């Protein structure tokens, strides 16, 4: 569907420096990643957001793509061309943006 560019859910080979909080529960759960990018379009009906994002270590290289978001409310206060920090949860079947923070 939307995420053909991202190569599905293969586990990354190297994860050495990903800033995962320590804890025993991380093994089979979804992984979360931090990204930085510029908003290209907003789709509150998806809900989804298109981001021109930088390299996301352990997940994907820099690219422009659309991500589903968990809640349309995450898009409130965000506009096209905003620079954002965002969090991606890479679950068993798809990845979703779970948090968005506008950079000042
Ligand atoms: Cu991507």
Coordinates of N, CA, C and O and ligand atoms in Angstrom, one line a residue:
X1 N 0.8 -1.2 0.0 CA 0.0 0.0 0.0 C 0.9 1.3 0.0 O 1.5 1.6 -1.0
X2 N 0.9 1.9 1.1 CA 1.6 3.2 1.2 C 3.1 3.1 1.3 O 3.9 4.0 0.9
X3 N 3.6 2.0 1.8 CA 5.0 1.9 2.3 C 5.9 1.1 1.4 O 7.0 0.7 1.9
X4 N 5.6 1.0 0.1 CA 6.4 0.2 -0.7 C 7.9 0.6 -0.7 O 8.8 -0.2 -0.9
X5 N 8.1 1.9 -0.5 CA 9.5 2.4 -0.6 C 10.3 2.0 0.5 O 11.6 2.1 0.5
X6 N 9.7 1.5 1.6 CA 10.5 1.2 2.8 C 10.9 -0.2 3.0 O 11.5 -0.5 4.0
X7 N 10.6 -1.1 2.1 CA 11.1 -2.4 2.2 C 10.6 -3.3 3.3 O 11.3 -4.2 3.8
X8 N 9.4 -3.0 3.8 CA 8.8 -4.0 4.7 C 9.4 -3.9 6.1 O 9.9 -2.9 6.5
X9 N 9.4 -5.1 6.7 CA 9.8 -5.1 8.1 C 11.0 -6.0 8.4 O 11.1 -6.6 9.4
X10 N 11.9 -6.0 7.4 CA 13.1 -6.8 7.7 C 13.8 -6.2 8.9 O 13.9 -5.0 9.0
X11 N 14.4 -7.0 9.7 CA 15.2 -6.5 10.8 C 16.5 -5.9 10.3 O 17.2 -6.5 9.5
X12 N 16.8 -4.7 10.8 CA 18.1 -4.1 10.4 C 19.2 -4.9 10.9 O 19.2 -5.5 12.1
X13 N 20.3 -5.0 10.2 CA 21.4 -5.8 10.6 C 22.2 -5.2 11.7 O 22.7 -5.8 12.6
X14 N 22.3 -3.9 11.7 CA 23.1 -3.2 12.7 C 22.2 -2.3 13.5 O 21.4 -1.5 12.9
X15 N 22.2 -2.4 14.7 CA 21.4 -1.6 15.6 C 22.2 -1.0 16.7 O 21.6 -0.6 17.8
X16 N 23.5 -1.0 16.6 CA 24.3 -0.8 17.7 C 24.1 0.5 18.4 O 23.9 0.5 19.7
X17 N 23.9 1.6 17.7 CA 23.8 2.9 18.4 C 22.4 3.5 18.5 O 22.2 4.7 18.7
X18 N 21.4 2.6 18.3 CA 20.1 3.2 18.4 C 19.7 3.5 19.8 O 20.0 2.6 20.7
X19 N 19.2 4.6 20.1 CA 19.0 5.1 21.5 C 17.8 4.5 22.2 O 16.9 5.1 22.7
X20 N 17.7 3.1 22.2 CA 16.6 2.4 22.8 C 16.8 2.5 24.3 O 17.8 2.2 24.8
X21 N 15.7 2.8 25.0 CA 15.7 2.8 26.4 C 16.0 1.3 26.9 O 15.5 0.4 26.3
X22 N 16.8 1.2 27.9 CA 17.1 -0.1 28.4 C 15.9 -0.8 29.1 O 15.1 -0.1 29.6
X23 N 15.9 -2.1 29.0 CA 14.8 -2.8 29.6 C 14.6 -4.1 29.0 O 14.8 -4.3 27.8
X24 N 14.1 -5.1 29.8 CA 13.9 -6.4 29.3 C 12.8 -6.6 28.3 O 12.7 -7.6 27.6
X25 N 11.9 -5.7 28.2 CA 10.7 -5.9 27.4 C 10.8 -5.7 25.9 O 10.0 -5.9 25.1
X26 N 12.0 -5.1 25.5 CA 12.2 -4.7 24.2 C 12.2 -5.8 23.1 O 12.2 -5.5 21.9
X27 N 12.4 -7.0 23.5 CA 12.7 -8.1 22.6 C 11.8 -8.3 21.4 O 12.2 -8.1 20.3
X28 N 10.5 -8.6 21.6 CA 9.6 -8.9 20.5 C 8.7 -7.8 20.2 O 7.8 -7.9 19.3
X29 N 8.7 -6.7 20.9 CA 7.7 -5.6 20.7 C 8.1 -4.9 19.5 O 9.2 -5.1 18.9
X30 N 7.2 -3.9 19.1 CA 7.6 -3.0 18.1 C 8.8 -2.1 18.5 O 8.9 -1.9 19.7
X31 N 9.5 -1.7 17.5 CA 10.6 -0.9 17.8 C 10.3 0.6 17.5 O 9.5 0.8 16.6
X32 N 10.8 1.5 18.3 CA 10.5 2.9 18.0 C 11.8 3.6 17.6 O 12.9 3.2 18.0
X33 N 11.6 4.5 16.7 CA 12.8 5.2 16.1 C 12.4 6.7 16.1 O 11.3 7.1 16.0
X34 N 13.5 7.5 16.1 CA 13.3 8.9 16.1 C 13.8 9.5 14.7 O 14.8 9.1 14.2
X35 N 13.0 10.3 14.1 CA 13.3 10.9 12.9 C 13.2 12.4 12.9 O 12.5 13.0 13.8
X36 N 13.9 13.1 11.9 CA 13.8 14.5 11.8 C 13.5 14.8 10.3 O 14.0 14.1 9.4
X37 N 12.6 15.7 10.0 CA 12.3 16.0 8.6 C 11.4 17.2 8.4 O 11.2 18.0 9.4
X38 N 11.0 17.4 7.2 CA 10.2 18.6 6.8 C 8.9 18.1 6.3 O 8.8 17.1 5.5
X39 N 7.8 18.7 6.8 CA 6.4 18.2 6.4 C 6.2 18.6 4.9 O 6.4 19.7 4.5
X40 N 5.7 17.6 4.1 CA 5.4 17.9 2.7 C 3.9 17.9 2.5 O 3.5 18.7 1.6
X41 N 3.2 17.1 3.2 CA 1.7 17.2 3.1 C 1.1 16.6 4.3 O 1.7 15.7 5.0
X42 N -0.2 17.0 4.6 CA -0.9 16.5 5.7 C -2.2 15.9 5.2 O -2.8 16.4 4.3
X43 N -2.5 14.7 5.7 CA -3.7 14.0 5.3 C -4.5 13.6 6.6 O -4.4 12.5 7.0
X44 N -5.3 14.5 7.1 CA -6.1 14.2 8.4 C -7.0 13.0 8.2 O -7.4 12.4 9.2
X45 N -7.5 12.8 7.0 CA -8.4 11.7 6.8 C -7.7 10.3 6.8 O -8.4 9.3 7.0
X46 N -6.4 10.3 6.6 CA -5.7 8.9 6.6 C -5.8 8.2 7.9 O -6.4 7.1 8.0
X47 N -5.4 8.8 9.0 CA -4.6 10.0 9.0 C -3.2 9.6 8.6 O -2.7 8.6 8.9
X48 N -2.5 10.6 7.9 CA -1.2 10.3 7.4 C -0.4 11.7 7.3 O -1.0 12.7 7.2
X49 N 0.9 11.5 7.2 CA 1.7 12.7 7.0 C 2.8 12.4 6.0 O 3.4 11.3 6.1
X50 N 3.1 13.2 5.1 CA 4.2 13.0 4.2 C 5.4 13.9 4.6 O 5.2 15.1 4.9
X51 N 6.5 13.2 4.8 CA 7.7 13.8 5.4 C 8.9 13.6 4.5 O 9.1 12.5 4.0
X52 N 9.6 14.7 4.3 CA 10.9 14.5 3.6 C 11.9 14.4 4.8 O 12.3 15.3 5.4
X53 N 12.3 13.1 5.1 CA 13.0 12.9 6.3 C 14.5 12.5 6.1 O 14.8 12.1 5.0
X54 N 15.2 12.8 7.1 CA 16.7 12.4 7.0 C 16.9 11.0 7.4 O 15.9 10.2 7.6
X55 N 18.1 10.5 7.4 CA 18.4 9.2 7.7 C 17.9 8.8 9.0 O 18.0 9.5 10.0
X56 N 17.2 7.6 9.1 CA 16.7 7.1 10.4 C 17.5 5.9 10.6 O 17.3 4.8 10.0
X57 N 18.4 6.0 11.6 CA 19.4 4.9 11.8 C 18.7 3.6 12.2 O 17.9 3.6 13.1
X58 N 19.0 2.6 11.5 CA 18.5 1.3 11.8 C 17.1 1.0 11.1 O 16.6 -0.1 11.2
X59 N 16.6 2.0 10.4 CA 15.3 1.8 9.8 C 15.3 2.1 8.3 O 14.9 1.2 7.5
X60 N 15.7 3.2 7.9 CA 15.7 3.6 6.5 C 16.6 4.8 6.2 O 16.8 5.6 7.1
X61 N 17.0 4.9 5.0 CA 17.8 6.1 4.6 C 16.9 7.3 4.4 O 15.7 7.2 4.5
X62 N 17.5 8.4 4.2 CA 16.7 9.7 3.9 C 15.9 9.5 2.7 O 16.3 8.9 1.7
X63 N 14.6 10.0 2.7 CA 13.7 9.9 1.6 C 12.5 10.7 1.9 O 12.3 11.2 3.0
X64 N 11.7 10.9 0.9 CA 10.4 11.5 1.1 C 9.3 10.5 1.0 O 9.3 9.7 0.0
X65 N 8.4 10.4 2.0 CA 7.4 9.4 1.9 C 6.2 9.7 2.8 O 6.3 10.6 3.6
X66 N 5.2 9.0 2.7 CA 4.0 9.2 3.6 C 4.0 8.1 4.7 O 4.2 6.9 4.4
X67 N 3.7 8.6 5.9 CA 3.6 7.7 7.0 C 2.2 7.7 7.5 O 1.6 8.8 7.7
X68 N 1.6 6.6 7.8 CA 0.3 6.7 8.6 C 0.6 7.2 10.0 O 1.7 6.9 10.5
X69 N -0.3 7.9 10.6 CA -0.1 8.3 12.0 C -1.2 7.7 12.9 O -2.3 7.4 12.4
X70 N -0.9 7.5 14.1 CA -1.9 6.8 15.0 C -3.1 7.6 15.3 O -4.2 7.0 15.5
X71 N -3.0 8.9 15.3 CA -4.2 9.7 15.7 C -4.1 11.0 14.9 O -3.1 11.7 14.9
X72 N -5.2 11.4 14.3 CA -5.2 12.7 13.5 C -4.9 13.9 14.4 O -4.4 14.9 13.8
X73 N -5.1 13.8 15.7 CA -4.8 14.9 16.5 C -3.3 15.2 16.5 O -2.9 16.3 16.9
X74 N -2.5 14.3 16.1 CA -1.0 14.5 16.1 C -0.7 15.6 15.0 O 0.3 16.2 15.1
X75 N -1.6 15.7 14.1 CA -1.4 16.7 13.0 C -1.8 18.1 13.4 O -1.5 19.1 12.6
X76 N -2.5 18.3 14.5 CA -2.9 19.6 14.9 C -1.7 20.5 15.2 O -0.7 20.1 15.9
X77 N -1.7 21.7 14.7 CA -0.6 22.6 14.9 C 0.6 22.4 14.0 O 1.6 23.1 14.1
X78 N 0.5 21.4 13.1 CA 1.6 21.1 12.2 C 1.2 21.6 10.8 O 0.0 21.4 10.4
X79 N 2.1 22.2 10.1 CA 1.8 22.8 8.8 C 2.9 22.3 7.8 O 4.0 21.9 8.2
X80 N 2.5 22.4 6.5 CA 3.5 22.1 5.4 C 4.7 23.0 5.6 O 4.5 24.2 5.9
X81 N 5.8 22.4 5.4 CA 7.1 23.1 5.5 C 7.6 23.3 6.9 O 8.7 23.8 7.1
X82 N 6.9 22.8 7.9 CA 7.4 22.8 9.2 C 8.5 21.7 9.4 O 8.4 20.7 8.8
X83 N 9.5 22.1 10.1 CA 10.5 21.1 10.5 C 10.0 20.4 11.8 O 9.6 21.0 12.7
X84 N 10.1 19.1 11.8 CA 9.6 18.3 12.9 C 10.5 17.2 13.4 O 11.4 16.7 12.6
X85 N 10.4 16.9 14.6 CA 10.9 15.7 15.2 C 9.7 14.7 15.3 O 8.6 15.1 15.6
X86 N 10.0 13.5 15.0 CA 8.9 12.5 15.0 C 9.3 11.2 15.5 O 10.5 10.8 15.4
X87 N 8.4 10.4 16.0 CA 8.7 9.1 16.5 C 7.9 8.1 15.7 O 6.7 8.3 15.4
X88 N 8.6 7.0 15.2 CA 8.0 6.0 14.4 C 8.0 4.7 15.2 O 9.0 4.3 15.8
X89 N 6.8 4.0 15.3 CA 6.8 2.7 15.8 C 6.8 1.7 14.6 O 5.9 1.8 13.8
X90 N 7.8 0.8 14.6 CA 7.8 -0.1 13.5 C 7.3 -1.5 14.0 O 8.0 -2.2 14.7
X91 N 6.0 -1.7 13.8 CA 5.3 -2.9 14.3 C 5.5 -4.1 13.4 O 6.1 -4.0 12.4
X92 N 4.8 -5.2 13.7 CA 4.9 -6.4 12.9 C 4.4 -6.2 11.5 O 4.8 -6.9 10.6
X93 N 3.4 -5.4 11.3 CA 2.8 -5.3 10.0 C 2.9 -4.0 9.3 O 2.8 -3.9 8.1
X94 N 3.1 -2.9 10.1 CA 3.3 -1.6 9.5 C 4.0 -0.7 10.4 O 4.0 -0.9 11.6
X95 N 4.5 0.4 9.9 CA 5.1 1.4 10.7 C 4.1 2.6 10.8 O 3.5 2.9 9.8
X96 N 4.1 3.2 12.0 CA 3.2 4.4 12.2 C 4.0 5.4 12.9 O 4.8 5.1 13.8
X97 N 3.6 6.7 12.6 CA 4.1 7.8 13.4 C 3.2 7.9 14.6 O 2.0 8.0 14.6
X98 N 3.9 7.9 15.8 CA 3.2 8.0 17.1 C 3.3 9.3 17.8 O 2.6 9.6 18.7
X99 N 4.3 10.1 17.4 CA 4.4 11.4 18.0 C 5.1 12.4 17.0 O 5.9 12.0 16.2
X100 N 4.7 13.6 17.1 CA 5.2 14.7 16.2 C 5.5 15.9 17.0 O 4.6 16.3 17.8
X101 N 6.6 16.5 16.9 CA 6.9 17.7 17.6 C 7.6 18.7 16.7 O 8.5 18.4 16.0
X102 N 7.0 19.9 16.6 CA 7.5 20.9 15.7 C 8.8 21.5 16.3 O 8.9 21.7 17.5
X103 N 9.8 21.7 15.4 CA 11.0 22.3 15.8 C 10.9 23.8 15.8 O 10.3 24.3 14.8
X104 N 11.4 24.5 16.7 CA 11.3 25.9 16.7 C 12.3 26.5 15.7 O 13.3 26.0 15.4
Ligands
LIG1 CU1 11.2 6.4 4.5

